[in-house]
PDB file of C-alpha atoms in Angstrom:
ATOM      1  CA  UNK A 339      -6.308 -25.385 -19.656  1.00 71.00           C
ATOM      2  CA  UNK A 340      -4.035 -22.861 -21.154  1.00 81.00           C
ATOM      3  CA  UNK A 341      -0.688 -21.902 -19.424  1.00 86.00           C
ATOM      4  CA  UNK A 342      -0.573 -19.438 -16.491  1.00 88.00           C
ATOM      5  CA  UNK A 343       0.346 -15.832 -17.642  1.00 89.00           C
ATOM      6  CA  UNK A 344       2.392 -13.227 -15.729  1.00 94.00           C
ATOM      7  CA  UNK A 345       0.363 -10.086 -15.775  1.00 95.00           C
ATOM      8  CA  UNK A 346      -0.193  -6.876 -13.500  1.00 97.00           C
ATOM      9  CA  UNK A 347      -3.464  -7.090 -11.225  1.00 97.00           C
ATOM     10  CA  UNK A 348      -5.447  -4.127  -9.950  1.00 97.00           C
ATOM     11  CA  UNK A 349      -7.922  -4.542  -7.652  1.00 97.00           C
ATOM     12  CA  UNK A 350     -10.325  -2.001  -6.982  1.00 97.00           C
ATOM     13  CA  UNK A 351     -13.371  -1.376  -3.889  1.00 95.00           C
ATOM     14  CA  UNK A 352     -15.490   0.949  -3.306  1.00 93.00           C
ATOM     15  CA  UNK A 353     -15.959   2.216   0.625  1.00 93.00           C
ATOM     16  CA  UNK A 354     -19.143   2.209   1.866  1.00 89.00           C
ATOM     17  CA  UNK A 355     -20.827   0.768  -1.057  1.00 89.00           C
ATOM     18  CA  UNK A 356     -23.520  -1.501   0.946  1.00 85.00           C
ATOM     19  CA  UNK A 357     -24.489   1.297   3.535  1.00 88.00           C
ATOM     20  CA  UNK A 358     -25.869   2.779  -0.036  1.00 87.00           C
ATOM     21  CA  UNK A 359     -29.586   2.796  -0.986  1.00 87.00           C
ATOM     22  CA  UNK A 360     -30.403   0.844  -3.979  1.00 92.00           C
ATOM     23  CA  UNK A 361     -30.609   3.923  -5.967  1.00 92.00           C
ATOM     24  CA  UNK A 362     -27.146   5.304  -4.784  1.00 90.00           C
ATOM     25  CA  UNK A 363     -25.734   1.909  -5.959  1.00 91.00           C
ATOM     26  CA  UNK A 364     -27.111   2.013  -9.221  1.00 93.00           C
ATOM     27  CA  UNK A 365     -25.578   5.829  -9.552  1.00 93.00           C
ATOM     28  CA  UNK A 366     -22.262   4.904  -8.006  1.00 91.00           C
ATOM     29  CA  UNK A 367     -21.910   2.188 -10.503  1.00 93.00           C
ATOM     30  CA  UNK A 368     -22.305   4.072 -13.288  1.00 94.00           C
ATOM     31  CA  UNK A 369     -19.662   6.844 -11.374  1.00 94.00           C
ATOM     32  CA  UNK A 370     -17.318   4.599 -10.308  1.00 95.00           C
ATOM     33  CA  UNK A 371     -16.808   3.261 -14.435  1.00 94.00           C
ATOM     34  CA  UNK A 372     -16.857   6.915 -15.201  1.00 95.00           C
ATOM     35  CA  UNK A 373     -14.192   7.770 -13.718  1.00 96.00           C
ATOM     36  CA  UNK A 374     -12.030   4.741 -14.147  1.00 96.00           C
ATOM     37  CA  UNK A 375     -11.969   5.312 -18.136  1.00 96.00           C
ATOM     38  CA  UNK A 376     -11.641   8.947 -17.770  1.00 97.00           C
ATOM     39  CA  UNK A 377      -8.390   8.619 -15.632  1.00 97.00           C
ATOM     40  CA  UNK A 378      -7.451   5.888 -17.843  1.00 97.00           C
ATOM     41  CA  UNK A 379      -8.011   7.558 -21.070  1.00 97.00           C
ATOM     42  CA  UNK A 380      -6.287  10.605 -19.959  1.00 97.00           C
ATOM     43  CA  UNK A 381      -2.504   8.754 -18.659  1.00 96.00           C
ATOM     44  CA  UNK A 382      -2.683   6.869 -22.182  1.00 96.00           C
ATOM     45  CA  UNK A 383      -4.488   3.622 -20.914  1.00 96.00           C
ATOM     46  CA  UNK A 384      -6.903   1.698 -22.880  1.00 94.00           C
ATOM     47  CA  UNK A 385      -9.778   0.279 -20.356  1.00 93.00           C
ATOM     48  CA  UNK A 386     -11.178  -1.454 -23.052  1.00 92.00           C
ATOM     49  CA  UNK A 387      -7.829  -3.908 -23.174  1.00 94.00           C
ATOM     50  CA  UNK A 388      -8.456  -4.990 -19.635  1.00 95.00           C
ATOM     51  CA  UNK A 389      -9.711  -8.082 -18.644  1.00 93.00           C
ATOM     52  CA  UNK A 390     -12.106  -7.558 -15.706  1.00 92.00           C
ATOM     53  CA  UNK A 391     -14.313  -9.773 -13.686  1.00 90.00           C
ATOM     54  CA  UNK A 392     -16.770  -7.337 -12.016  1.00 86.00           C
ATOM     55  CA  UNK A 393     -18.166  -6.585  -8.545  1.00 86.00           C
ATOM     56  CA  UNK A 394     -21.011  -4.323  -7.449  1.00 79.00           C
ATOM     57  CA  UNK A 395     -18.504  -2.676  -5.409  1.00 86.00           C
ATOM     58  CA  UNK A 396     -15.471  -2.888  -7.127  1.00 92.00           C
ATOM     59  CA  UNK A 397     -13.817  -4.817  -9.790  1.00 94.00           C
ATOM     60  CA  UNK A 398     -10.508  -7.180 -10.257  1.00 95.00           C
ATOM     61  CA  UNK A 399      -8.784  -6.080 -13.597  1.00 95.00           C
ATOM     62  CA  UNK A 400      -5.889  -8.406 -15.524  1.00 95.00           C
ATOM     63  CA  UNK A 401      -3.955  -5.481 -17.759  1.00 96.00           C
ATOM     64  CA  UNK A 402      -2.380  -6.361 -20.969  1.00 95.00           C
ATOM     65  CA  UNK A 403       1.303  -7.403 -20.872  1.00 93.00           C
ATOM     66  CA  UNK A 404       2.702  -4.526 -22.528  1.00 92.00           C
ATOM     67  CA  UNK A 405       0.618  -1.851 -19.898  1.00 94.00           C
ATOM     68  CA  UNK A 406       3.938  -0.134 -17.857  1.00 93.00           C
ATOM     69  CA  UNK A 407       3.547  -0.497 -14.297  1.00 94.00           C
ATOM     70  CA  UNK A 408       5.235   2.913 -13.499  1.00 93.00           C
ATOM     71  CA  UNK A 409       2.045   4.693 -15.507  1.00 94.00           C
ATOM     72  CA  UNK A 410      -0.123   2.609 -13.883  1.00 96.00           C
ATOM     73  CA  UNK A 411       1.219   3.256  -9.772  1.00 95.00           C
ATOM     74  CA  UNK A 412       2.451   6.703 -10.938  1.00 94.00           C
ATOM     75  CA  UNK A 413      -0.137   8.452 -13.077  1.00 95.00           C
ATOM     76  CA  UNK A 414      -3.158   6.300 -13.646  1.00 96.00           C
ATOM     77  CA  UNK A 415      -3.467   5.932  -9.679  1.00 96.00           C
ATOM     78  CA  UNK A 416      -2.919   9.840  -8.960  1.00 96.00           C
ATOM     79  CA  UNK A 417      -4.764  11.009 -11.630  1.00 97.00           C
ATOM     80  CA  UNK A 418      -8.020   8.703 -10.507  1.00 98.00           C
ATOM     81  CA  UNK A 419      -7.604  10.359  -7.296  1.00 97.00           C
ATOM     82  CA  UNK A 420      -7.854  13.661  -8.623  1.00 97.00           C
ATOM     83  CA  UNK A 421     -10.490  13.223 -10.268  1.00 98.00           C
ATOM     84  CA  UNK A 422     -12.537  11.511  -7.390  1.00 98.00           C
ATOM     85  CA  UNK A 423     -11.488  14.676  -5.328  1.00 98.00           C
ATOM     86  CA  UNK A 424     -13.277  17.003  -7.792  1.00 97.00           C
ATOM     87  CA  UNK A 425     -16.099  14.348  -8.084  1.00 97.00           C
ATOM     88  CA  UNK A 426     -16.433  14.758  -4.442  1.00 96.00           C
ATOM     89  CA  UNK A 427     -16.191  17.961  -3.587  1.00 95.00           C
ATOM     90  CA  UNK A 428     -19.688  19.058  -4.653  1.00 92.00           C
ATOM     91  CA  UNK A 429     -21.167  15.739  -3.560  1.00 92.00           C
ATOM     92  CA  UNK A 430     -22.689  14.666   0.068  1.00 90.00           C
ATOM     93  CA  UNK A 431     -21.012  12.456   1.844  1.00 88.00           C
ATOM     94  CA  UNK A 432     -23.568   9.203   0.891  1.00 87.00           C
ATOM     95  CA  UNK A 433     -22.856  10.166  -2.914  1.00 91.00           C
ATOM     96  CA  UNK A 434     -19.221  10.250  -2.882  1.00 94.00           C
ATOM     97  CA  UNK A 435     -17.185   7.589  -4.436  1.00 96.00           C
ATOM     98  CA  UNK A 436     -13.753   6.698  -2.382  1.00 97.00           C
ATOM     99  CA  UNK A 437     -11.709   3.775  -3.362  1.00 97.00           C
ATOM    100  CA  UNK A 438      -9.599   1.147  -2.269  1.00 98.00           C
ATOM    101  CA  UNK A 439      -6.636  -0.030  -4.969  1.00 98.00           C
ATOM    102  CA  UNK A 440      -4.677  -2.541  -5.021  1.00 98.00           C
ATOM    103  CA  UNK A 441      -1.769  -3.421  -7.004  1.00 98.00           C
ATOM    104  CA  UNK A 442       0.307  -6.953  -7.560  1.00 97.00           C
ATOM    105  CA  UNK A 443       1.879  -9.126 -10.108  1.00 96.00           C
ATOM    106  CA  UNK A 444       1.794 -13.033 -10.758  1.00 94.00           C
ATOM    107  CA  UNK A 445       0.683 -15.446 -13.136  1.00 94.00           C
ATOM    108  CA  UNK A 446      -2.785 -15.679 -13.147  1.00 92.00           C
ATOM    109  CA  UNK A 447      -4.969 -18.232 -15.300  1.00 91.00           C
ATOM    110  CA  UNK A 448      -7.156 -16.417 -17.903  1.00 87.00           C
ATOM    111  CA  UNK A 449      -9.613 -19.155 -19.046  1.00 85.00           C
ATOM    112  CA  UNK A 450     -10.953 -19.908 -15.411  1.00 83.00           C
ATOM    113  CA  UNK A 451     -14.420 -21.530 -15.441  1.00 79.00           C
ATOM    114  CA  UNK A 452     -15.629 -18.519 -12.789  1.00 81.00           C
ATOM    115  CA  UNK A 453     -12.634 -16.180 -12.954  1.00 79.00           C
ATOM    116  CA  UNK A 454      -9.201 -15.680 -12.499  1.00 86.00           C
ATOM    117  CA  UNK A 455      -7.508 -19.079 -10.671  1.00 84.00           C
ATOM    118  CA  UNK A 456      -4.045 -17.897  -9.326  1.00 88.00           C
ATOM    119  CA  UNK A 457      -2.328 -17.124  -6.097  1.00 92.00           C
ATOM    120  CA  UNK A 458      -1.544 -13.498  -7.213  1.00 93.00           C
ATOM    121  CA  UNK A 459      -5.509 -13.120  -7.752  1.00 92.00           C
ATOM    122  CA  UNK A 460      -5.761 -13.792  -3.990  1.00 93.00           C
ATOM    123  CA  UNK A 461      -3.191 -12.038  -3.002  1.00 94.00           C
ATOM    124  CA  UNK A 462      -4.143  -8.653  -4.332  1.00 95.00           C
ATOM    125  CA  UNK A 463      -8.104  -9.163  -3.150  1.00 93.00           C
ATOM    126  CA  UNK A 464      -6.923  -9.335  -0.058  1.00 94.00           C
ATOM    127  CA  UNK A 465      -4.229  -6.528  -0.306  1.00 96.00           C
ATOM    128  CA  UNK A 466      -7.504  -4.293  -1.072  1.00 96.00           C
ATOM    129  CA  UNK A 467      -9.623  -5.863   1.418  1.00 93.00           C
ATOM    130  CA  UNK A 468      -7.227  -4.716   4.715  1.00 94.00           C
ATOM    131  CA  UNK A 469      -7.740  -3.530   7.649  1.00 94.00           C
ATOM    132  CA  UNK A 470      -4.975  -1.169   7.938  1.00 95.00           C
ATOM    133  CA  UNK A 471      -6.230   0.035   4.105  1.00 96.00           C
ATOM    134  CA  UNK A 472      -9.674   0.745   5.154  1.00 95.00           C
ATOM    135  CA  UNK A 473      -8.504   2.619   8.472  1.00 94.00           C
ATOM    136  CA  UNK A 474      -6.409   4.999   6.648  1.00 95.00           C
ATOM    137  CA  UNK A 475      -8.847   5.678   3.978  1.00 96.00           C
ATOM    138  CA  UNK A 476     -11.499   6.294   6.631  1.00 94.00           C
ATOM    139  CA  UNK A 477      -8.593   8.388   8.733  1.00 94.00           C
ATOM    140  CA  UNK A 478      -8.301  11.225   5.428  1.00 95.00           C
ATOM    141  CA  UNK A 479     -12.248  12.318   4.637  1.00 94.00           C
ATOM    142  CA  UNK A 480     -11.042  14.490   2.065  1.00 95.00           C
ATOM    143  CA  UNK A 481      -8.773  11.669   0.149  1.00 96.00           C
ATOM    144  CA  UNK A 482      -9.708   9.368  -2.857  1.00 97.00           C
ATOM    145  CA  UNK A 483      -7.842   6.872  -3.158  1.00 98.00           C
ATOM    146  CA  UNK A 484      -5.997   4.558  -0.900  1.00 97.00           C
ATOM    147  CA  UNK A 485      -2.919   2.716  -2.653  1.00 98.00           C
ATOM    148  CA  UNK A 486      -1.543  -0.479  -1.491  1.00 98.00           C
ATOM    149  CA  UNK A 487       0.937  -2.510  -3.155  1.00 97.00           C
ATOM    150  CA  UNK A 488       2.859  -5.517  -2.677  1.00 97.00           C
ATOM    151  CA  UNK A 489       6.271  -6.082  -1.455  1.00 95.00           C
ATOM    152  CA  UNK A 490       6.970  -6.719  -4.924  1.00 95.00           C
ATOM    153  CA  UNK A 491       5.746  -4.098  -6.383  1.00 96.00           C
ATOM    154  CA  UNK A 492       7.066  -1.495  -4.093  1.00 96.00           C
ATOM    155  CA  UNK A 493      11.024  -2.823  -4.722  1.00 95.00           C
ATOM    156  CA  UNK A 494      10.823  -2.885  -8.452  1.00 94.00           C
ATOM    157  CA  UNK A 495       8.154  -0.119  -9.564  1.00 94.00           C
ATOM    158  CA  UNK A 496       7.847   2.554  -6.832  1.00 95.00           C
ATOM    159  CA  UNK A 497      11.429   2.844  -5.493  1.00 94.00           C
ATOM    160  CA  UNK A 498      13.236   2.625  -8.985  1.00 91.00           C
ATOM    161  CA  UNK A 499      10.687   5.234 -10.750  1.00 85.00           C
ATOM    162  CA  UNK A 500      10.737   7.385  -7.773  1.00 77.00           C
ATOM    163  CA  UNK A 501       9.718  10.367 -10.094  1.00 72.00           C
ATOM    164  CA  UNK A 502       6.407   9.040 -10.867  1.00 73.00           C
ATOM    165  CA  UNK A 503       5.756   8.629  -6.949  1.00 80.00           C
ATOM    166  CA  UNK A 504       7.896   8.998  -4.281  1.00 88.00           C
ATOM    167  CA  UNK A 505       8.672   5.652  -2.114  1.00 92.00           C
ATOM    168  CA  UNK A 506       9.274   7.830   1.154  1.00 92.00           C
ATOM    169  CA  UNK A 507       5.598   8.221   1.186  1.00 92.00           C
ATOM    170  CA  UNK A 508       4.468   4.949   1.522  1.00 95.00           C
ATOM    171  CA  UNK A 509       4.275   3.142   5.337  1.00 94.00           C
ATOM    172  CA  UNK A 510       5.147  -0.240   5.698  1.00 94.00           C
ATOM    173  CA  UNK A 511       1.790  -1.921   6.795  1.00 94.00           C
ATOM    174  CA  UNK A 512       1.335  -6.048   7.778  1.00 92.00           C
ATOM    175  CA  UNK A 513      -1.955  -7.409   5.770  1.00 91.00           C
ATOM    176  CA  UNK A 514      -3.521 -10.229   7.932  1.00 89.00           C
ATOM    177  CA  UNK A 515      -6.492 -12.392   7.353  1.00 87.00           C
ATOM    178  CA  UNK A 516      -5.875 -14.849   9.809  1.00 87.00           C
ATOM    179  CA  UNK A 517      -8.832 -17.015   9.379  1.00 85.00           C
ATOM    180  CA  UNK A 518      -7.443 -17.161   5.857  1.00 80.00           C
ATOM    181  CA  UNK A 519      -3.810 -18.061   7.349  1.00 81.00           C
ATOM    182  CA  UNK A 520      -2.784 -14.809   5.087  1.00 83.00           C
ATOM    183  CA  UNK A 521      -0.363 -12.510   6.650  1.00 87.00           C
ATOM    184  CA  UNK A 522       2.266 -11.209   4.244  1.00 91.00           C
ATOM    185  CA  UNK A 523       3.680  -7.130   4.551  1.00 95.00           C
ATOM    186  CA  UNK A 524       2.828  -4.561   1.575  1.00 96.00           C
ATOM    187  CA  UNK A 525       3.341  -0.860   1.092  1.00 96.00           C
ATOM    188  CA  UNK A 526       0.442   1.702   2.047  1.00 97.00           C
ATOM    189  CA  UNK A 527      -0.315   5.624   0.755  1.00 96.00           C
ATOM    190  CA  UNK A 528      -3.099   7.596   0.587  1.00 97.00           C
ATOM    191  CA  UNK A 529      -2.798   9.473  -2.470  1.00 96.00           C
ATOM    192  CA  UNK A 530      -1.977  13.050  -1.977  1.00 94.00           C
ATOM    193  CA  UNK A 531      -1.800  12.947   2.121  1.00 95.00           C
ATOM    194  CA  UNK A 532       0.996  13.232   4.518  1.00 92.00           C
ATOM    195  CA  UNK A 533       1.092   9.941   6.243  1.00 90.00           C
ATOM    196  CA  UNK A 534       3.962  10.746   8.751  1.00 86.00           C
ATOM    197  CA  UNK A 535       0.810  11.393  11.067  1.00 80.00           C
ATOM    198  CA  UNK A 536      -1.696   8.575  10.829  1.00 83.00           C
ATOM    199  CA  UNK A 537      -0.832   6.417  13.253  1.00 71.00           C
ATOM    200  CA  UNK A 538       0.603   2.903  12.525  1.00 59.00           C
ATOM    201  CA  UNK A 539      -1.161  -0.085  12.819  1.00 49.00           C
ATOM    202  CA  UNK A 540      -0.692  -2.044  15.753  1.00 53.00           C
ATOM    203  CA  UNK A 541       2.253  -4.143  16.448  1.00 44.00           C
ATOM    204  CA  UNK A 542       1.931  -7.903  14.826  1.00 45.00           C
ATOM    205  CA  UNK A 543       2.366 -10.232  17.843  1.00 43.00           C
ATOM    206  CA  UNK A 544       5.065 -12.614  17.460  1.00 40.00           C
ATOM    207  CA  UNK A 545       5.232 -15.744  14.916  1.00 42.00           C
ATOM    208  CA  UNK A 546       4.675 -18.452  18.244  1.00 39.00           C
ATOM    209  CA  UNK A 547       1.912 -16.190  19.657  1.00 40.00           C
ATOM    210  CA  UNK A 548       4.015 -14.900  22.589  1.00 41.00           C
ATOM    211  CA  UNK A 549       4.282 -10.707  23.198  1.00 43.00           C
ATOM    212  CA  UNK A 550       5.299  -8.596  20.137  1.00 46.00           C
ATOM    213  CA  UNK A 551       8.450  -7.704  20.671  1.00 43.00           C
ATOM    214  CA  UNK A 552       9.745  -4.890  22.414  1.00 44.00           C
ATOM    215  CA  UNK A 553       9.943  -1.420  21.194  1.00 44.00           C
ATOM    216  CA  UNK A 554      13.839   0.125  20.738  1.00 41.00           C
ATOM    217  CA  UNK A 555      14.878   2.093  23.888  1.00 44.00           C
ATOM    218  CA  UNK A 556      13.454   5.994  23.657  1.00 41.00           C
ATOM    219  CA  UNK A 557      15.435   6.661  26.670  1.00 43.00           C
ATOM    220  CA  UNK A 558      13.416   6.692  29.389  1.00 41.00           C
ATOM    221  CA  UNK A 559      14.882   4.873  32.500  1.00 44.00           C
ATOM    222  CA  UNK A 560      18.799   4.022  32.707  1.00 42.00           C
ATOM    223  CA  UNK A 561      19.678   1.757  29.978  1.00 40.00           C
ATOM    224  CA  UNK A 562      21.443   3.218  26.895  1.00 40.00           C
ATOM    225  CA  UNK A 563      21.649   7.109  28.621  1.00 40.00           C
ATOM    226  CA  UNK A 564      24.974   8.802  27.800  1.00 42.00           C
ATOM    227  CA  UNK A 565      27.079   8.896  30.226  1.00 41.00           C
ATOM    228  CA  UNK A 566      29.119  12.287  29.191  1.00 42.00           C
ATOM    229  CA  UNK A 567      29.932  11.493  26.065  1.00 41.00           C
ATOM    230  CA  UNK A 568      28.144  14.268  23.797  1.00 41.00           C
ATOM    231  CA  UNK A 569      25.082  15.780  24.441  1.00 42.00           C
ATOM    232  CA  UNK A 570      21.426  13.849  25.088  1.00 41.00           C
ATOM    233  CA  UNK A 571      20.074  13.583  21.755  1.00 43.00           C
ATOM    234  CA  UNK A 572      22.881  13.415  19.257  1.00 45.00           C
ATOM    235  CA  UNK A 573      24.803  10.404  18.091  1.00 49.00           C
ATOM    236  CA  UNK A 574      23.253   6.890  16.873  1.00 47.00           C
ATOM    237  CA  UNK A 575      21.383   4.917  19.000  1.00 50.00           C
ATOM    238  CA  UNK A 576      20.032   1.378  18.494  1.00 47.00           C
ATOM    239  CA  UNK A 577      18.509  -0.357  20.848  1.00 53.00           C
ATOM    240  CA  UNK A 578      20.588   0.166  24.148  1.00 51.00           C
ATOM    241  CA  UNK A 579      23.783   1.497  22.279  1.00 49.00           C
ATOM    242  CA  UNK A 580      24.771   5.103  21.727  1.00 51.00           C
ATOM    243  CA  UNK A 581      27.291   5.370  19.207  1.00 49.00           C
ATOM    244  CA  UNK A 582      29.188   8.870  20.355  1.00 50.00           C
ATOM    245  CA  UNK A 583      31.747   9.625  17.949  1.00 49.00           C
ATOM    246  CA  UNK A 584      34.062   6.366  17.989  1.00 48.00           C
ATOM    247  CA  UNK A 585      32.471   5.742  21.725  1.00 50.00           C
ATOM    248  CA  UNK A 586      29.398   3.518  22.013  1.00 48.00           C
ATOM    249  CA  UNK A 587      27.841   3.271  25.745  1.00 48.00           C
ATOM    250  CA  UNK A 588      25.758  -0.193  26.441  1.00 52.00           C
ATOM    251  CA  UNK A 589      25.645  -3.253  27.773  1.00 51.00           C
ATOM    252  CA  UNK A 590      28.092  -5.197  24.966  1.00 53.00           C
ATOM    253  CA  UNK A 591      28.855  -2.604  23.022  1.00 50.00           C
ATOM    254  CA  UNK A 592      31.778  -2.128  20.390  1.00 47.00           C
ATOM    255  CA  UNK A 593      32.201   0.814  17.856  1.00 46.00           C
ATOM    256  CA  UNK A 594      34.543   0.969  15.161  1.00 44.00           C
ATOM    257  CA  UNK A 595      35.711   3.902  13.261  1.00 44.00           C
ATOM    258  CA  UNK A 596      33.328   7.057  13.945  1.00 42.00           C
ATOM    259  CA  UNK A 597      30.405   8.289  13.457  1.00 42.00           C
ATOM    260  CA  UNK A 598      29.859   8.621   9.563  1.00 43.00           C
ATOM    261  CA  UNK A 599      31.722   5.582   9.099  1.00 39.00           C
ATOM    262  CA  UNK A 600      31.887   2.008  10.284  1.00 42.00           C
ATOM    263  CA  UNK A 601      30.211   0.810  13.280  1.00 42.00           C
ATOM    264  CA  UNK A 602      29.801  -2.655  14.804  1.00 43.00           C
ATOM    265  CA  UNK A 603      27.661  -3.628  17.707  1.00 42.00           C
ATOM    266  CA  UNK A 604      28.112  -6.431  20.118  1.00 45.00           C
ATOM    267  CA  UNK A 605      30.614  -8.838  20.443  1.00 45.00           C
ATOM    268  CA  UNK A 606      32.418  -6.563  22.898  1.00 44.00           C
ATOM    269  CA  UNK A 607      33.476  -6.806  26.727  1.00 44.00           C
ATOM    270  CA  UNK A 608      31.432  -3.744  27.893  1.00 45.00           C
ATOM    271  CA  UNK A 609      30.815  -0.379  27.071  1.00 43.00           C
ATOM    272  CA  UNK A 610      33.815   1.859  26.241  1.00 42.00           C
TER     273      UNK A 610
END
């Protein structure tokens, strides 16, 4: 057994792929590796350099070591999307090709007797297998691709190369197989679509399987409305606290400084 290797991971799925005849398999088989070189080719990737264990549906691909991860999350992944849009766009809805991908990093075993043995394997199949994924694929008809990347992979590729692609356009999603006891939070975007409307997914319940916990106040009832200070509406508010220039109105709240500056809450007598 040869040592473990640290190494990007892609995972890639197909939607729809078994509500496909057997001849619309065969043809999006042959379209889906069509358009993974051609988007490769054309950001400066060589395909042939990956190590892939195949799926009718999909593949898992282990990327050389010296492959940049910003190319791969910031061009490779656009420009596949792109093309699948144009691929599309004259196609009926049965022929069109709209994919899942996945992206992680780990050490992964390369001489596996039937594939790739390594926790980062897992963990970016089921990053690509997700519910939330799928749902806001299937929410954008007109998209191709539907990103998701690890925690990971968010904190050290997208938000310090935020000129390849722009971290305020991923959602914060929770991935959870929980036959699989896998529940672990990654970072969602549909390529090319404005998120800030798809709805999020809904709330995890709590670790000891109690409620999910409750929602910060919107104001609506009593609790945390100003009480003169300002108008409704401007200020800080968390939770129960409005932070009003240096006033903050709640149950034990304290605010130092003004607004703009420091603020502390709690640990005070009462609102002041």
């Amino acid at each position: 057994m040869r040592h473990p290797e640290r190494r990007l991971l892609v995972s890639v799925d197909m939607e729809r792929y078994s509500r496909r005849s057997n001849l619309q398999q065969y043809e999006a088989q042959e379209n889906f590796h069509t358009l993974l070189h051609a988007a490769a080719t054309e950001v400066g990737l060589d395909r042939v350099a990956w190590t892939t264990q195949q799926a009718g549906d999909g593949e898992l691909a282990i990327l050389p070591r010296d492959v940049p991860e910003s190319r791969v999350i910031g061009r490779f992944v656009p420009e596949l999307n792109r093309r699948l849009r144009a691929f599309n766009s004259s196609r009926t809805a049965p022929a069109q090709i709209r994919l899942r991908v996945a992206v992680h990093q780990g050490l992964v075993h390369l001489d596996g007797a039937n594939g790739f043995p390594g926790h980062a394997v897992v963990h970016v199949c089921r990053l690509c297998d997700a519910t939330p994924v799928r749902q806001a694929l299937a929410a954008f008809p007109d998209a191709g691709v539907a990103l998701v990347v690890s925690t990971e992979m968010y904190r050290d590729v997208v938000c310090e190369y935020p000129e390849e692609m722009r971290p305020e356009r991923f959602r914060r999603i929770e991935v959870e197989h929980p036959a699989k006891e896998f529940r672990e939070p990654a970072w969602l975007y549909v390529v090319d679509e404005d998120m800030s409307s798809w709805p999020p997914p809904q709330e995890p319940s709590s670790p000891t399987g109690g409620p999910p916990p409750p929602r910060p106040d919107t104001g609506s009832g009593t609790a945390g409305k100003d009480t003169g200070a300002g108008t409704a509406g401007s200020g800080i508010r968390t939770g129960d606290i409005r932070v009003q220039g240096q006033n903050a109105i709640g149950p034990n709240a304290t605010a130092i400084g003004s607004v703009g500056r420091d603020a502390v809450f709690g640990g005070g007598s009462g609102g002041r």
